[in-house]
Amino acid sequence: AIISQLDVQVLPIQVSHFAAEKCRDILLNESINALKAMEEQGLNQMIISSPPAIFYLTGKWFSPGERMIALYLNTKGNHKLVVNKLFPIYEDLGVDLVWYADIEDPIKILCTIVDKESTLGVDKNWPAHFLIKLMDNKGAKAFVNSSPIIDRLRMIKDEEEIQLMKESSRINDSVMLKLWSNLKEGYSEKYYANLLAELYEEEGASGFSFPPIVATSPNGADPHHGTGKDKVKNGDSIVLDIGGVYKNYCSDMTRTVFIGKEPSKEHAHVYNIVKSANEKAISIIKEGVKFSDIDKAARNLITDAGYGQYFTHRTGHSIGIEIHDFGNVSSVNDDEVKAGMIFSVEPGIYLKDNIGVRVEDLVLVTKDGCEVLNSVTKEITVL
């Protein structure tokens, strides 16, 4: 058996993913994006096990844990969803359901569905013990990583998704401002992380899109600081990287603020460099620009200011159903951006034992530019 990765392109056809009555058309019409991409790649069949990808195609979210779930698609039809009986399904998902119990082997059931004489596409994150067992049972002629087919389709949001992403970001803006109104010395990072959970609930979000980062100086110099017990002090800077989930769509934004008094000349200088890098990168975004050029726009500005070695991560990542959807804004990604893509622009400078600054917005690509989905000020803010 050979495992390789498919090289697929984004296809222009757009499909709505949310109305239950549309689900059967989504799965059974061979002209839809996923099946069309499979045909163009010469791939007859694939199984989709990623819950976000299954939601994207069916409108139903599953949390299977260690139990196997597999949506089987075939360009000739015979689509199936293999699912444990612990997860009841009462709506029509537009696909035949194949149930199994805990005392049954789902791989043996899957082997009765898969065409053994054809190559089978599998998800990149499918647990190895399922894949190896399917291989041992000679479930298919060969195996390929077919995740790029769905991943690339998900990169371009349709109008329904765009509106959900805008609302998710509006909620995030509101939560950030409410958090600002509560920030004061004497309370811990963990206190504010717990407060965020309440604020998202108040605003109609269903929870965090990722564990929030509340990093009071000098903790902000760690880009992925684990929010802890350190207390906010007068004169601190605080990196606030937060996001919530609204109807299964994620938000993400970072602001760096100062507590009690104006930042020092050095800290204000660093802050304004990062803010300018964020704005410079955003200014060049439009359909046809390379992701790598967006990264270079931010990185070159920071490098020219003498802080290049302190910008230690890529400039951004795609976002949607998952906080990190497929696709990133990095120096090695030469893909061109397309209208309907949504990703973050989040340059930063991190000075150990001193200060960390990150400024992040989500942007929606349009034909001739982009729309910034966040409205919270990026000017130096003292609370």
Coordinates of C-alpha atoms in Angstrom, one line a residue:
A1 CA 0.0 0.0 0.0
I2 CA 1.2 3.5 -0.8
I3 CA 0.3 6.6 1.0
S4 CA 0.8 9.9 -0.8
Q5 CA -0.9 13.4 -0.9
L6 CA -3.2 14.7 -3.6
D7 CA -2.4 18.1 -5.2
V8 CA -5.8 19.6 -5.8
Q9 CA -6.9 23.1 -6.7
V10 CA -9.7 25.2 -5.4
L11 CA -12.8 24.8 -7.6
P12 CA -15.1 27.7 -8.3
I13 CA -18.4 25.9 -7.6
Q14 CA -19.9 27.0 -4.3
V15 CA -22.4 25.0 -2.2
S16 CA -24.4 25.9 0.9
H17 CA -23.8 23.6 3.8
F18 CA -26.4 24.4 6.4
A19 CA -30.0 23.8 5.5
A20 CA -30.9 20.2 6.4
E21 CA -33.2 19.8 3.3
K22 CA -30.2 20.5 1.1
C23 CA -28.0 17.8 2.6
R24 CA -29.1 15.1 0.1
D25 CA -28.2 17.3 -2.8
I26 CA -24.9 18.1 -1.3
L27 CA -23.9 14.5 -1.0
L28 CA -25.5 12.9 -4.1
N29 CA -25.0 15.4 -6.8
E30 CA -21.7 14.5 -8.6
S31 CA -21.2 18.1 -9.7
I32 CA -20.5 19.3 -6.2
N33 CA -17.1 20.5 -5.3
A34 CA -15.8 17.4 -3.5
L35 CA -16.9 14.8 -6.0
K36 CA -15.7 17.0 -8.9
A37 CA -12.3 17.4 -7.3
M38 CA -12.1 13.7 -6.8
E39 CA -12.9 13.0 -10.4
E40 CA -10.3 15.5 -11.6
Q41 CA -7.7 13.8 -9.4
G42 CA -8.7 10.3 -10.7
L43 CA -9.8 9.3 -7.2
N44 CA -13.0 7.3 -7.1
Q45 CA -13.5 7.0 -3.3
M46 CA -12.5 8.5 0.0
I47 CA -13.5 8.4 3.6
I48 CA -13.8 11.6 5.7
S49 CA -13.3 11.1 9.4
S50 CA -12.6 14.7 10.5
P51 CA -15.7 16.0 12.5
P52 CA -15.3 19.6 11.0
A53 CA -15.2 18.2 7.5
I54 CA -18.2 16.0 8.1
F55 CA -20.0 19.0 9.5
Y56 CA -19.0 21.0 6.4
L57 CA -20.6 18.4 4.1
T58 CA -23.6 17.3 6.2
G59 CA -24.4 20.1 8.6
K60 CA -24.2 17.7 11.5
W61 CA -21.4 17.9 14.2
F62 CA -20.1 14.7 15.8
S63 CA -17.8 14.3 18.7
P64 CA -16.9 10.6 18.3
G65 CA -13.9 10.5 20.7
E66 CA -12.0 7.3 20.3
R67 CA -14.8 5.7 18.3
M68 CA -14.5 5.5 14.5
I69 CA -16.7 7.6 12.3
A70 CA -16.3 7.6 8.5
L71 CA -18.2 9.4 5.8
Y72 CA -17.6 7.4 2.6
L73 CA -17.9 9.2 -0.7
N74 CA -17.7 7.5 -4.1
T75 CA -17.9 9.3 -7.5
K76 CA -20.2 6.5 -8.6
G77 CA -22.6 6.9 -5.7
N78 CA -23.1 4.5 -2.7
H79 CA -22.3 7.2 -0.2
K80 CA -22.4 5.9 3.4
L81 CA -21.9 7.3 7.0
V82 CA -20.5 4.6 9.3
V83 CA -21.3 5.7 12.8
N84 CA -21.5 4.3 16.3
K85 CA -25.0 3.7 17.8
L86 CA -24.1 5.9 20.7
F87 CA -24.6 8.9 18.4
P88 CA -28.3 9.1 17.4
I89 CA -29.2 10.8 14.1
Y90 CA -32.8 11.9 13.7
E91 CA -32.4 14.1 10.6
D92 CA -31.9 13.2 7.0
L93 CA -28.2 13.8 6.2
G94 CA -28.6 12.8 2.6
V95 CA -26.5 9.7 3.0
D96 CA -27.2 6.1 4.0
L97 CA -26.4 5.4 7.6
V98 CA -24.4 2.3 8.6
W99 CA -24.6 1.6 12.3
Y100 CA -22.2 -0.4 14.5
A101 CA -22.2 -1.2 18.2
D102 CA -19.2 -1.2 20.6
I103 CA -19.0 -4.9 20.4
E104 CA -18.6 -4.8 16.6
D105 CA -15.5 -4.0 14.6
P106 CA -16.1 -0.9 12.5
I107 CA -13.1 -1.6 10.2
K108 CA -14.7 -4.9 9.1
I109 CA -17.9 -3.1 8.3
L110 CA -15.9 -0.5 6.4
C111 CA -14.3 -3.2 4.4
T112 CA -17.7 -4.3 3.1
I113 CA -18.3 -0.8 1.7
V114 CA -14.9 0.3 0.3
D115 CA -14.0 -0.8 -3.3
K116 CA -11.0 -3.0 -2.7
E117 CA -9.8 -2.7 -6.3
S118 CA -9.5 1.1 -6.2
T119 CA -7.3 3.7 -4.4
L120 CA -8.9 5.0 -1.2
G121 CA -8.5 8.6 0.0
V122 CA -8.2 9.0 3.8
D123 CA -8.1 12.0 6.2
K124 CA -4.6 13.2 7.2
N125 CA -5.5 12.9 10.9
W126 CA -7.3 9.6 10.9
P127 CA -5.9 7.6 13.8
A128 CA -3.1 5.2 12.7
H129 CA -4.7 2.2 14.4
F130 CA -7.7 2.5 12.1
L131 CA -5.7 3.0 9.0
I132 CA -3.2 0.2 9.7
K133 CA -6.0 -2.2 10.4
L134 CA -7.7 -1.3 7.2
M135 CA -4.4 -1.8 5.4
D136 CA -3.9 -5.2 7.1
N137 CA -7.4 -6.2 5.9
K138 CA -6.4 -5.1 2.3
G139 CA -9.3 -2.6 2.4
A140 CA -8.1 -0.9 -0.8
K141 CA -5.5 -1.2 -3.6
A142 CA -3.6 1.9 -2.3
F143 CA -4.1 4.8 0.1
V144 CA -3.7 8.5 -0.4
N145 CA -4.1 11.5 1.8
S146 CA -7.2 13.1 0.4
S147 CA -7.6 15.9 3.0
P148 CA -6.5 18.6 0.5
I149 CA -9.8 18.0 -1.5
I150 CA -12.0 19.2 1.4
D151 CA -9.4 21.5 3.0
R152 CA -9.1 23.6 -0.1
L153 CA -12.8 23.8 -0.7
R154 CA -13.2 25.0 2.9
M155 CA -10.7 27.8 2.3
I156 CA -13.2 29.7 0.2
K157 CA -16.3 30.6 2.2
D158 CA -19.7 31.0 0.7
E159 CA -22.0 33.9 1.6
E160 CA -23.6 32.0 4.4
E161 CA -20.3 31.2 6.0
I162 CA -19.1 34.8 5.5
Q163 CA -22.0 36.1 7.4
L164 CA -21.4 33.6 10.2
M165 CA -17.7 34.6 10.3
K166 CA -18.7 38.3 10.5
E167 CA -21.0 37.7 13.3
S168 CA -18.5 35.6 15.2
S169 CA -16.0 38.4 14.8
R170 CA -18.5 41.0 15.9
I171 CA -19.1 39.0 19.1
N172 CA -15.3 38.8 19.6
D173 CA -15.0 42.6 19.2
S174 CA -17.7 43.1 21.9
V175 CA -16.1 40.6 24.2
M176 CA -12.7 42.3 23.9
L177 CA -14.1 45.7 24.8
K178 CA -15.9 44.2 27.8
L179 CA -12.7 42.6 28.9
W180 CA -10.9 45.9 28.6
S181 CA -13.5 47.5 30.8
N182 CA -12.6 45.0 33.5
L183 CA -8.8 45.0 33.3
K184 CA -7.1 46.4 36.4
E185 CA -4.2 45.5 38.6
G186 CA -4.4 42.9 41.3
Y187 CA -6.2 40.2 39.3
S188 CA -4.6 37.2 37.7
E189 CA -4.3 36.1 34.1
K190 CA -6.4 33.1 35.1
Y191 CA -9.1 35.3 36.6
Y192 CA -9.5 37.1 33.3
A193 CA -9.5 33.9 31.3
N194 CA -12.4 32.7 33.4
L195 CA -14.2 36.0 33.0
L196 CA -13.9 35.6 29.2
A197 CA -15.9 32.4 29.4
E198 CA -18.7 34.3 31.0
L199 CA -18.5 37.2 28.5
Y200 CA -18.7 34.9 25.5
E201 CA -21.7 33.2 26.9
E202 CA -23.3 36.6 27.5
E203 CA -22.7 37.5 23.8
G204 CA -24.2 34.3 22.4
A205 CA -21.0 32.3 21.6
S206 CA -20.8 28.7 22.5
G207 CA -17.4 28.8 24.0
F208 CA -13.7 29.4 23.2
S209 CA -12.3 28.7 19.7
F210 CA -9.0 28.1 21.5
P211 CA -7.7 28.5 25.1
P212 CA -7.4 32.3 25.5
I213 CA -4.0 33.9 26.0
V214 CA -3.8 36.5 28.7
A215 CA -0.2 37.3 29.1
T216 CA 0.9 40.2 31.4
S217 CA 4.4 41.4 30.9
P218 CA 7.0 39.9 30.6
N219 CA 4.9 36.8 29.9
G220 CA 3.8 38.3 26.6
A221 CA 7.2 37.6 25.2
D222 CA 6.1 34.0 24.9
P223 CA 3.8 33.9 21.9
H224 CA 1.8 31.0 23.2
H225 CA 2.0 31.8 26.9
G226 CA 0.0 29.4 29.1
T227 CA -2.4 31.7 31.1
G228 CA -1.5 31.4 34.7
K229 CA -1.6 32.9 38.2
D230 CA 0.6 36.0 37.6
K231 CA -1.3 39.2 38.6
V232 CA -1.7 42.3 36.5
K233 CA 0.4 45.2 37.8
N234 CA 0.3 48.9 37.1
G235 CA 2.5 49.7 34.2
D236 CA 2.2 46.2 32.7
S237 CA 1.5 45.5 29.0
I238 CA -0.9 42.6 28.4
V239 CA -1.2 40.5 25.3
L240 CA -4.9 39.4 24.8
D241 CA -5.3 36.7 22.2
I242 CA -9.0 35.6 22.3
G243 CA -11.6 33.9 20.2
G244 CA -15.0 32.3 20.4
V245 CA -17.3 30.1 18.5
Y246 CA -20.6 31.1 16.9
K247 CA -22.7 28.5 15.2
N248 CA -19.6 26.4 14.7
Y249 CA -17.5 29.2 13.2
C250 CA -14.5 30.6 15.0
S251 CA -13.2 34.1 15.7
D252 CA -9.7 35.2 16.6
M253 CA -8.1 38.5 17.5
T254 CA -5.2 39.8 19.4
R255 CA -4.6 43.2 21.0
T256 CA -1.8 44.4 23.3
V257 CA -2.8 47.0 25.8
F258 CA -1.1 48.9 28.7
I259 CA -2.3 49.1 32.3
G260 CA -2.3 52.3 34.3
K261 CA 0.2 54.5 32.5
E262 CA 1.6 55.3 29.1
P263 CA 4.2 52.8 27.7
S264 CA 7.9 53.7 27.8
K265 CA 9.4 55.1 24.7
E266 CA 10.9 51.7 23.8
H267 CA 7.7 49.9 24.3
A268 CA 5.7 52.4 22.3
H269 CA 8.2 52.1 19.5
V270 CA 8.0 48.3 19.5
Y271 CA 4.2 48.5 19.6
N272 CA 4.0 50.9 16.6
I273 CA 6.3 48.7 14.5
V274 CA 4.0 45.7 15.0
K275 CA 0.9 47.8 14.3
S276 CA 2.5 49.1 11.1
A277 CA 3.5 45.6 10.1
N278 CA -0.1 44.5 10.5
E279 CA -1.4 47.4 8.5
K280 CA 1.2 47.0 5.8
A281 CA 0.4 43.3 5.2
I282 CA -3.4 44.1 5.2
S283 CA -2.8 46.9 2.6
I284 CA -1.5 44.5 -0.1
I285 CA -4.2 41.8 0.3
K286 CA -6.4 41.2 -2.8
E287 CA -7.2 38.3 -5.0
G288 CA -4.1 37.0 -6.8
V289 CA -1.5 38.1 -4.2
K290 CA 0.6 35.3 -2.8
F291 CA 0.4 34.3 0.8
S292 CA 4.2 34.5 0.9
D293 CA 4.1 38.2 -0.2
I294 CA 1.7 39.1 2.6
D295 CA 4.1 37.5 5.0
K296 CA 7.0 39.3 3.5
A297 CA 5.2 42.7 3.7
A298 CA 4.9 42.3 7.5
R299 CA 8.3 40.6 8.0
N300 CA 10.3 43.0 6.0
L301 CA 8.9 46.0 7.8
I302 CA 9.8 44.4 11.2
T303 CA 13.2 43.3 9.9
D304 CA 14.0 46.8 8.5
A305 CA 13.2 48.2 11.9
G306 CA 15.9 45.9 13.4
Y307 CA 13.6 43.4 15.1
G308 CA 13.5 40.6 12.5
Q309 CA 14.9 37.9 14.8
Y310 CA 12.1 38.6 17.3
F311 CA 9.3 37.9 14.9
T312 CA 9.4 34.1 15.4
H313 CA 6.2 32.8 13.7
R314 CA 4.3 33.0 10.5
T315 CA 2.1 36.0 9.8
G316 CA -1.2 34.2 9.9
H317 CA -3.4 31.2 9.4
S318 CA -6.7 30.4 7.7
I319 CA -9.8 30.2 9.9
G320 CA -13.4 29.0 9.7
I321 CA -14.9 25.9 11.2
E322 CA -11.6 25.3 12.9
I323 CA -9.4 27.9 14.5
H324 CA -6.6 26.8 12.2
D325 CA -8.1 25.8 8.9
F326 CA -5.9 24.6 6.1
G327 CA -3.7 27.3 4.6
N328 CA -1.3 29.8 6.2
V329 CA 0.3 33.2 5.6
S330 CA 3.9 32.2 5.6
S331 CA 7.1 32.8 3.6
V332 CA 6.9 29.3 2.1
N333 CA 3.3 29.3 0.9
D334 CA 3.2 30.6 -2.6
D335 CA -0.5 29.9 -3.2
E336 CA -2.5 32.9 -4.4
V337 CA -5.3 34.2 -2.2
K338 CA -8.8 34.1 -3.6
A339 CA -12.0 36.0 -2.9
G340 CA -13.9 34.4 -0.1
M341 CA -10.8 33.3 1.9
I342 CA -10.6 34.4 5.5
F343 CA -7.3 34.4 7.5
S344 CA -5.5 36.2 10.3
V345 CA -2.8 38.8 10.0
E346 CA -0.9 38.7 13.3
P347 CA 2.7 39.9 13.3
G348 CA 4.5 40.2 16.6
I349 CA 7.8 41.1 18.3
Y350 CA 8.8 39.2 21.4
L351 CA 11.6 40.5 23.7
K352 CA 12.5 38.0 26.4
D353 CA 12.2 39.3 30.0
N354 CA 10.9 42.6 28.5
I355 CA 7.8 42.8 26.4
G356 CA 5.7 41.0 23.8
V357 CA 3.5 42.7 21.3
R358 CA 1.1 41.1 18.8
V359 CA -1.7 42.8 16.8
E360 CA -4.1 40.5 15.0
D361 CA -7.1 40.9 12.7
L362 CA -9.1 38.6 10.6
V363 CA -9.5 39.6 6.9
L364 CA -11.9 38.6 4.2
V365 CA -10.4 38.6 0.7
T366 CA -12.3 40.4 -2.0
K367 CA -11.7 40.8 -5.7
D368 CA -9.9 44.1 -5.3
G369 CA -8.8 44.2 -1.7
C370 CA -9.9 42.8 1.7
E371 CA -12.4 43.5 4.5
V372 CA -11.1 43.6 8.0
L373 CA -13.5 41.8 10.2
N374 CA -12.4 43.4 13.5
S375 CA -13.1 46.9 14.5
V376 CA -11.4 47.2 17.9
T377 CA -8.9 50.0 17.8
K378 CA -5.2 49.3 17.2
E379 CA -3.9 52.6 18.5
I380 CA -1.9 52.5 21.7
T381 CA -4.5 51.9 24.5
V382 CA -3.9 52.6 28.2
L383 CA -6.6 51.1 30.5

